[in-house]
Amino acid sequence: NAVNVFIDGVSFKNDVLVGGVIGQDSSRGNPFPQNAVQEFRVLTQNYSAEFQKSSSAVITAVTKSGSNELMGDVFGYYQDKALVDARNPLATNPGEKPEYERLQLGASIGGPIIRDRMHFFLSYESNDEDRENNVAFGGTTGAAADALRQQFASRPGFYTSPFELRLIFGKLSFQPAAAHLFDLSGYIREETDVRGFGGATSFESAENVAQDIWQVALRHQLTGSSWLNEATLSYQDYQWNPQPLSGTSIGLNYQGVLRVGGRSTEQNFNQKRLGLRDDVTFTGFRWHGDHSVKVGGNVDLLDYEVFKRFTGNPEFQFRSSENYEFPFEARYGLGNPNLSGDNTQIGLFVQDDWHLTDRATLNLGVRWDYESDMFGTDYVTPQNVRNAIAFLNVPSNFLTDGNDRSAIDDMIAPRLGATYDLFGTARSIVFGGWGRYYDRILYNNTLDERFRLQYSVGLFRFSRDGAPRDGQPTVAWDPRYLTEAGLQEVLATGVTGNPEIFLIENDTRSPHSDQWNIGLRQQLGSFVGEISYANVRSKNGFTFIRGNRRPDGTCCIAIPGFSGLIVSADDVRTWYDAIYLKLDRPFTSSSNWSAGLAYTYSDATQIGGDLFSLDFPRVADYPRYPTQAVPDHQATLNVLYRLPWDVSVGSLLRYNSGVKYNIDDQSRGGGPNERRFMRGAGEEDADTILDLRLEKTFRVGGIGLGLIGEVFNVFDDKLFVGYSGFIPTLPNTNANFGKPSGVQFGSGRRFQYGARITF
């Protein structure tokens, strides 16, 4: 979430949803057509002050342009179930291979419109993938469950989960004079993904996750005798829209048997960005050495349109204790789902690459960023909320009249980097640096303050006779309630669930990281070796904690008319220390092979959770624990060998020692002073993955035909998931403790065929 991607200088940051960049929230697709990329860089340390809204890593890419020669390529890759084994070896009966097919196609062409003046470039890529999910009845037994199995006998079976992606990029370049260059580019991404079904969830309960992105950008480059100005005007429109696949038929969940009917929730997130960026680079300036100074800024006007209809299609719950005769409860979303807003982002920077001597270089920079509305500056705490929580003595800093929150204008980020040639031979280089890097709080993470009050998911409780259940009132069931109109009729009975109160601290700070590193780069014959240490300390991570705990820290004090109080905190912290070892042998004109070895030792820890940190009264009360997603050891080896007759062999070997998982030790009991919940205390099995690629190229005149064969995961070292960390109360035991429960889809050995034509 803390990364950013820049393509031709335009930011692809996702301000509203997870994934770091637009389009990558749980997507099977890739964000840009691969054959439109001319070059790219991955920057994880000491990146320039010109890059904004990233506190971990930045990827920059430059797209291809047309030239005076007509050039292009066409490629295709194919997989099917004969080439991919997606069975689960942990299953009692893995059965037949599920259906699977994947076809990836692409094409590009570029050339002249007016020689030496105007050129064009076009790129297209598609990715069509059909997986198969198995819908099966749950394990509940009994006459009522058997009757449901007969009623829904047509539902179980294998159903296709289709994914479709279309990527289009085009660029028109015009150079009216030697000093001027104009680029007009356009980009389209269209994606659909049918998912959310399988197991005891029927195909009719699936959702179609649709994503659409389009962008247009105009860039002007003006070159002077000792300066270069680059200005870019862009407009970007991103939409993420998960919606029920089968309309709005009422959802019916027969617990332990099958869930049927339409999906309950639809969401629509739309981020629109109008951006202007201008950078000027000055060269030829001398003062105690040579300077290359880059000064610039950006202004982005953003419009966020958000609609969240949680359980807008009612869902009724049935269970075996009532013999599935009537629903014991239902949920139905009510209220205003509109959570739209706008935001202005401004950034200014200056960066100086200062060549002190032939052996020493300093990189000095500073960046300032501003956001007008990162977390609802004009929000007003409703009076009924103030009245309800008055007895809790909630600090006034969590209550606002619409004037208590300011724009974020203190994001000042200095950067310092240095390199030194130890012996003046360009063979032994010491490097290092320090910098501060700011990110932002996702718009979706701040919406609950408004959302939970203006839109609530009502809980309706039903019984045979309307008698209370578990101390809560119920309504005597009547079949007419099995509709939206029927639930509206029940509203007057007062059995709907109360909303939660969410409050955001008025002086919430934007998250940032402080990073420093030091290393040595050494030429070793035809190899280049590197050893370095990196230190990253992140602060002000945004999260929510409970605001209505009792004085002893236990949960929770009842709030009349509301189900609870959740308040924000910006106290999540992370610590990351790493040692990097690298050894690279690049291709040269006299060699026919290259290789690269990279090893990382990481120590990653944190306090607090992710968006919610509800296990302790305060974030500071969390014990410092290992960050689960980061393995201790990672290594990557790649080798590319070019054989005679235009044959090349490539390999990629990856190793990681396993990520962490939680252990829930209830061997002494499950009470407050008995249970021990240890975050990141378990470690998954290590993975060693080897991929091989063979390509033979045939050339006829100016046309090349490449035939490609690939094997992924040669060792068939499947990626297991769902490790069990539960230890039951003695004398009970968990035979599956420390063992996985599933396999990541498609992680076993698989083959792929492909072809590429270039001209």
XYZ file of C-alpha atoms in Angstrom, residues 308-680:
373
model
C -21.044 1.430 -0.567
C -24.298 -0.539 -0.466
C -23.286 -3.071 2.180
C -25.960 -5.797 2.265
C -28.163 -3.572 0.110
C -29.587 -6.860 -1.134
C -30.968 -8.564 2.023
C -29.423 -11.803 3.249
C -31.419 -14.242 5.400
C -29.726 -16.770 7.691
C -31.195 -20.238 8.302
C -29.807 -22.860 10.675
C -30.390 -26.470 11.627
C -31.677 -25.707 15.151
C -34.881 -24.400 13.514
C -34.768 -27.216 10.924
C -34.204 -24.487 8.295
C -37.962 -23.739 8.427
C -37.547 -19.970 8.788
C -34.615 -17.541 9.060
C -33.443 -16.816 12.583
C -32.012 -13.484 11.450
C -31.513 -11.236 8.436
C -29.268 -8.316 7.543
C -30.291 -5.438 5.333
C -28.438 -2.224 4.528
C -30.341 0.996 5.020
C -29.522 4.662 4.516
C -27.470 6.889 2.268
C -24.589 5.016 0.559
C -23.011 8.167 -0.985
C -19.591 8.975 0.520
C -18.129 11.229 -2.146
C -15.570 13.978 -1.591
C -12.729 15.915 -3.169
C -9.111 16.674 -2.408
C -6.311 18.948 -3.601
C -2.696 17.776 -3.519
C 0.265 20.100 -4.037
C 3.924 19.185 -4.046
C 7.158 21.157 -4.471
C 10.715 19.847 -4.583
C 14.314 20.712 -5.316
C 17.015 18.128 -6.008
C 20.737 18.814 -6.479
C 23.111 16.164 -7.826
C 26.421 17.713 -6.770
C 29.638 16.273 -8.190
C 32.095 17.562 -5.625
C 35.077 15.869 -7.246
C 35.725 13.098 -9.722
C 35.392 10.701 -6.798
C 32.637 12.202 -4.614
C 28.962 12.945 -5.358
C 26.245 14.295 -3.094
C 22.521 14.050 -3.766
C 20.697 16.748 -1.801
C 16.945 17.228 -1.925
C 13.884 18.322 -0.046
C 10.195 17.855 -0.783
C 7.070 19.510 0.623
C 3.567 18.098 0.136
C 0.122 19.407 0.995
C -3.324 17.750 1.055
C -6.474 19.741 1.616
C -8.728 16.895 2.771
C -6.959 13.675 3.701
C -9.486 12.721 6.400
C -12.650 14.816 6.323
C -11.693 18.328 7.426
C -15.283 19.648 7.223
C -16.950 16.748 9.044
C -19.264 17.669 11.943
C -19.817 15.254 14.839
C -23.609 14.795 15.137
C -25.212 16.049 18.344
C -26.824 12.686 19.108
C -23.362 11.107 19.073
C -22.027 13.798 21.403
C -24.931 13.207 23.781
C -24.584 9.413 23.724
C -20.879 9.351 24.628
C -20.794 12.343 26.995
C -20.596 10.046 30.043
C -17.428 8.395 28.644
C -15.453 11.653 28.797
C -14.130 11.169 25.269
C -11.328 13.699 24.646
C -12.547 16.774 22.788
C -9.890 16.149 20.141
C -12.174 13.445 18.702
C -15.165 15.812 18.331
C -15.391 18.418 15.612
C -17.756 21.200 14.576
C -16.335 21.288 11.033
C -13.509 23.718 11.880
C -11.271 21.605 14.116
C -9.336 19.756 11.434
C -6.702 21.327 9.255
C -5.258 20.441 5.906
C -2.056 18.378 6.051
C 0.631 20.954 5.294
C 3.636 19.782 7.317
C 4.938 16.981 5.074
C 8.523 18.224 4.729
C 10.832 15.471 3.527
C 14.597 16.071 3.309
C 16.778 13.633 1.342
C 20.545 13.088 1.455
C 22.633 10.636 -0.552
C 26.359 10.256 -1.135
C 28.776 8.109 -3.143
C 32.562 7.992 -2.947
C 35.088 6.268 -5.195
C 37.607 4.899 -2.695
C 40.617 4.579 -5.006
C 39.664 6.663 -8.019
C 39.385 3.574 -10.232
C 35.557 3.358 -10.313
C 35.891 -0.180 -8.942
C 35.236 0.364 -5.225
C 32.305 2.661 -4.423
C 30.977 3.452 -0.958
C 27.407 4.746 -0.903
C 24.769 5.686 1.615
C 22.000 8.082 2.436
C 19.113 9.153 4.620
C 15.652 10.410 3.842
C 12.131 10.948 5.071
C 9.266 9.657 2.902
C 5.590 10.534 3.386
C 2.562 8.554 2.299
C -1.162 9.100 2.836
C -4.148 7.546 4.605
C -6.465 5.711 2.218
C -9.759 7.496 1.652
C -11.707 4.264 2.246
C -10.088 3.882 5.676
C -11.483 7.194 6.909
C -15.069 6.823 5.669
C -16.563 4.878 8.580
C -16.903 8.038 10.654
C -19.636 9.118 8.251
C -20.642 5.779 6.762
C -21.692 3.976 9.946
C -24.084 6.794 10.847
C -25.624 7.567 7.474
C -25.809 3.953 6.323
C -26.296 1.056 8.730
C -26.716 -2.661 8.191
C -29.807 -3.539 10.170
C -29.927 -6.834 12.057
C -33.407 -8.404 12.149
C -34.024 -11.241 14.609
C -36.828 -13.746 14.055
C -38.355 -16.580 16.084
C -41.395 -18.846 15.969
C -43.343 -16.922 18.613
C -41.606 -13.538 18.943
C -40.082 -14.409 22.332
C -36.736 -12.793 23.258
C -33.584 -14.732 22.413
C -30.304 -14.303 24.295
C -31.770 -11.225 25.949
C -32.586 -9.611 22.585
C -36.085 -9.001 21.183
C -37.303 -10.951 18.151
C -40.224 -10.782 15.723
C -42.506 -13.757 15.085
C -41.677 -15.012 11.612
C -44.096 -14.447 8.767
C -43.267 -15.466 5.168
C -44.157 -11.972 3.928
C -40.947 -10.711 5.587
C -38.877 -12.573 2.993
C -38.679 -9.462 0.807
C -37.219 -5.981 1.012
C -40.733 -4.606 1.512
C -41.283 -7.090 4.331
C -38.118 -5.989 6.125
C -39.202 -2.379 5.788
C -42.400 -3.408 7.576
C -40.343 -4.909 10.425
C -38.366 -1.699 10.915
C -41.039 -0.229 13.187
C -40.585 -3.099 15.656
C -37.172 -1.828 16.766
C -35.272 -5.090 16.312
C -32.692 -3.647 13.924
C -29.114 -3.495 15.142
C -27.695 -0.219 16.412
C -24.892 1.487 14.461
C -21.316 1.813 15.680
C -19.756 5.202 16.347
C -16.448 5.894 14.606
C -14.407 8.967 15.583
C -11.195 10.229 13.972
C -8.697 12.240 15.982
C -8.604 15.814 14.739
C -4.804 16.098 14.683
C -4.203 12.787 12.886
C -0.793 12.786 11.196
C 0.102 11.361 7.802
C 2.229 8.197 7.863
C 5.923 8.432 7.034
C 9.136 6.443 7.166
C 12.707 7.451 7.962
C 15.219 5.409 6.007
C 18.986 5.234 5.953
C 21.428 2.846 4.348
C 25.144 2.313 3.776
C 26.936 -0.058 1.445
C 29.915 -0.971 -0.715
C 29.812 -1.728 -4.448
C 32.862 -3.583 -5.786
C 33.974 -4.558 -9.293
C 35.175 -8.187 -9.305
C 36.436 -8.929 -12.792
C 33.336 -9.199 -14.996
C 31.115 -9.242 -11.895
C 29.810 -6.406 -9.753
C 29.294 -7.205 -6.073
C 27.418 -5.215 -3.454
C 26.811 -5.447 0.266
C 24.584 -2.981 2.099
C 22.553 -2.438 5.237
C 19.133 -0.742 5.244
C 17.249 0.691 8.206
C 13.584 1.729 7.914
C 11.485 3.124 10.755
C 7.834 3.856 9.945
C 5.605 5.964 12.177
C 2.054 7.320 12.360
C 0.381 4.271 10.870
C -3.397 4.743 10.889
C -5.603 2.278 12.780
C -8.747 2.024 14.943
C -9.049 0.984 18.610
C -12.015 0.564 20.964
C -13.096 3.777 22.666
C -15.564 2.382 25.215
C -13.422 -0.029 27.222
C -13.921 -0.249 30.983
C -11.321 1.338 33.301
C -9.652 -2.064 33.737
C -9.225 -2.368 29.957
C -11.864 -5.042 29.394
C -14.566 -4.645 26.759
C -16.906 -2.834 26.799
C -19.191 -0.150 28.291
C -22.661 -0.096 26.722
C -23.664 3.064 24.840
C -27.443 3.660 24.640
C -28.628 3.641 21.030
C -25.284 2.486 19.623
C -23.466 -0.839 19.449
C -20.005 0.480 20.286
C -17.376 3.196 19.959
C -14.313 2.912 17.710
C -11.723 5.712 17.703
C -8.700 6.278 15.501
C -5.038 6.233 16.446
C -1.944 7.095 14.416
C 0.472 5.142 16.598
C 1.213 2.049 14.500
C 4.981 1.675 14.143
C 7.175 -0.701 12.161
C 10.876 -1.538 12.286
C 12.749 -3.010 9.351
C 16.428 -3.939 9.207
C 17.945 -5.715 6.240
C 21.279 -6.846 4.879
C 21.554 -7.124 1.100
C 24.136 -9.132 -0.827
C 24.213 -8.841 -4.620
C 26.407 -10.243 -7.392
C 25.730 -9.393 -11.041
C 27.363 -10.303 -14.314
C 25.777 -8.264 -17.122
C 25.805 -9.119 -20.807
C 28.714 -7.664 -22.735
C 29.627 -7.671 -26.417
C 32.145 -10.444 -25.800
C 30.055 -12.726 -23.580
C 27.037 -14.918 -24.185
C 25.694 -15.219 -20.649
C 24.637 -13.123 -17.713
C 23.733 -13.884 -14.106
C 22.460 -12.167 -11.009
C 22.363 -13.296 -7.392
C 20.536 -11.366 -4.662
C 20.172 -12.361 -1.017
C 18.291 -10.475 1.691
C 18.204 -11.034 5.413
C 15.265 -9.157 6.943
C 14.167 -8.436 10.470
C 10.684 -6.854 10.366
C 8.629 -6.105 13.469
C 5.710 -3.856 14.396
C 3.255 -2.778 17.060
C -0.459 -2.454 16.403
C -2.531 -4.191 13.793
C -3.568 -3.119 10.334
C -6.722 -1.017 9.949
C -8.054 -2.334 13.276
C -6.052 -2.850 16.495
C -8.797 -4.046 18.822
C -6.918 -6.592 20.943
C -5.403 -4.092 23.389
C -6.620 -0.818 24.937
C -3.921 1.173 23.122
C -1.584 0.572 20.209
C 1.347 1.100 22.575
C 0.136 -1.880 24.637
C 0.843 -4.279 21.764
C 3.992 -6.332 22.243
C 6.455 -5.800 19.416
C 5.950 -8.792 17.126
C 7.236 -10.094 13.764
C 5.543 -8.679 10.677
C 3.868 -11.686 9.105
C 4.390 -11.002 5.404
C 8.195 -10.692 5.564
C 10.375 -13.858 5.549
C 13.724 -13.790 7.335
C 15.693 -15.028 4.319
C 15.131 -14.487 0.612
C 17.402 -15.323 -2.305
C 17.034 -14.996 -6.067
C 19.352 -16.332 -8.770
C 18.784 -15.636 -12.453
C 20.916 -16.929 -15.320
C 20.505 -16.229 -19.030
C 22.609 -18.184 -21.534
C 22.667 -17.547 -25.259
C 23.434 -20.674 -27.283
C 24.319 -20.904 -30.984
C 21.596 -20.787 -33.652
C 19.661 -18.031 -31.855
C 18.697 -20.228 -28.915
C 18.547 -18.754 -25.420
C 17.962 -20.448 -22.061
C 16.840 -18.523 -19.016
C 16.338 -19.619 -15.410
C 15.050 -18.027 -12.244
C 15.581 -19.661 -8.837
C 13.764 -18.165 -5.842
C 13.989 -19.132 -2.188
C 12.299 -17.785 0.899
C 12.407 -19.188 4.393
C 8.667 -18.830 4.997
C 6.435 -16.056 6.299
C 5.028 -15.947 9.821
C 1.644 -16.970 11.196
C -0.059 -16.506 14.559
C -0.194 -19.082 17.355
C -3.240 -19.162 19.637
C -2.180 -21.127 22.710
C -5.198 -22.091 24.852
C -3.540 -25.111 26.436
C -4.114 -23.566 29.867
C -7.599 -22.337 28.977
C -9.211 -19.518 27.043
C -9.591 -16.977 29.855
C -7.879 -13.562 30.070
C -4.980 -14.870 32.165
C -4.830 -18.266 30.471
C -4.867 -17.698 26.731
C -1.639 -16.671 25.009
C -2.032 -15.188 21.530
C 1.414 -14.906 19.928
C 1.566 -12.908 16.713
C 4.010 -14.124 14.107
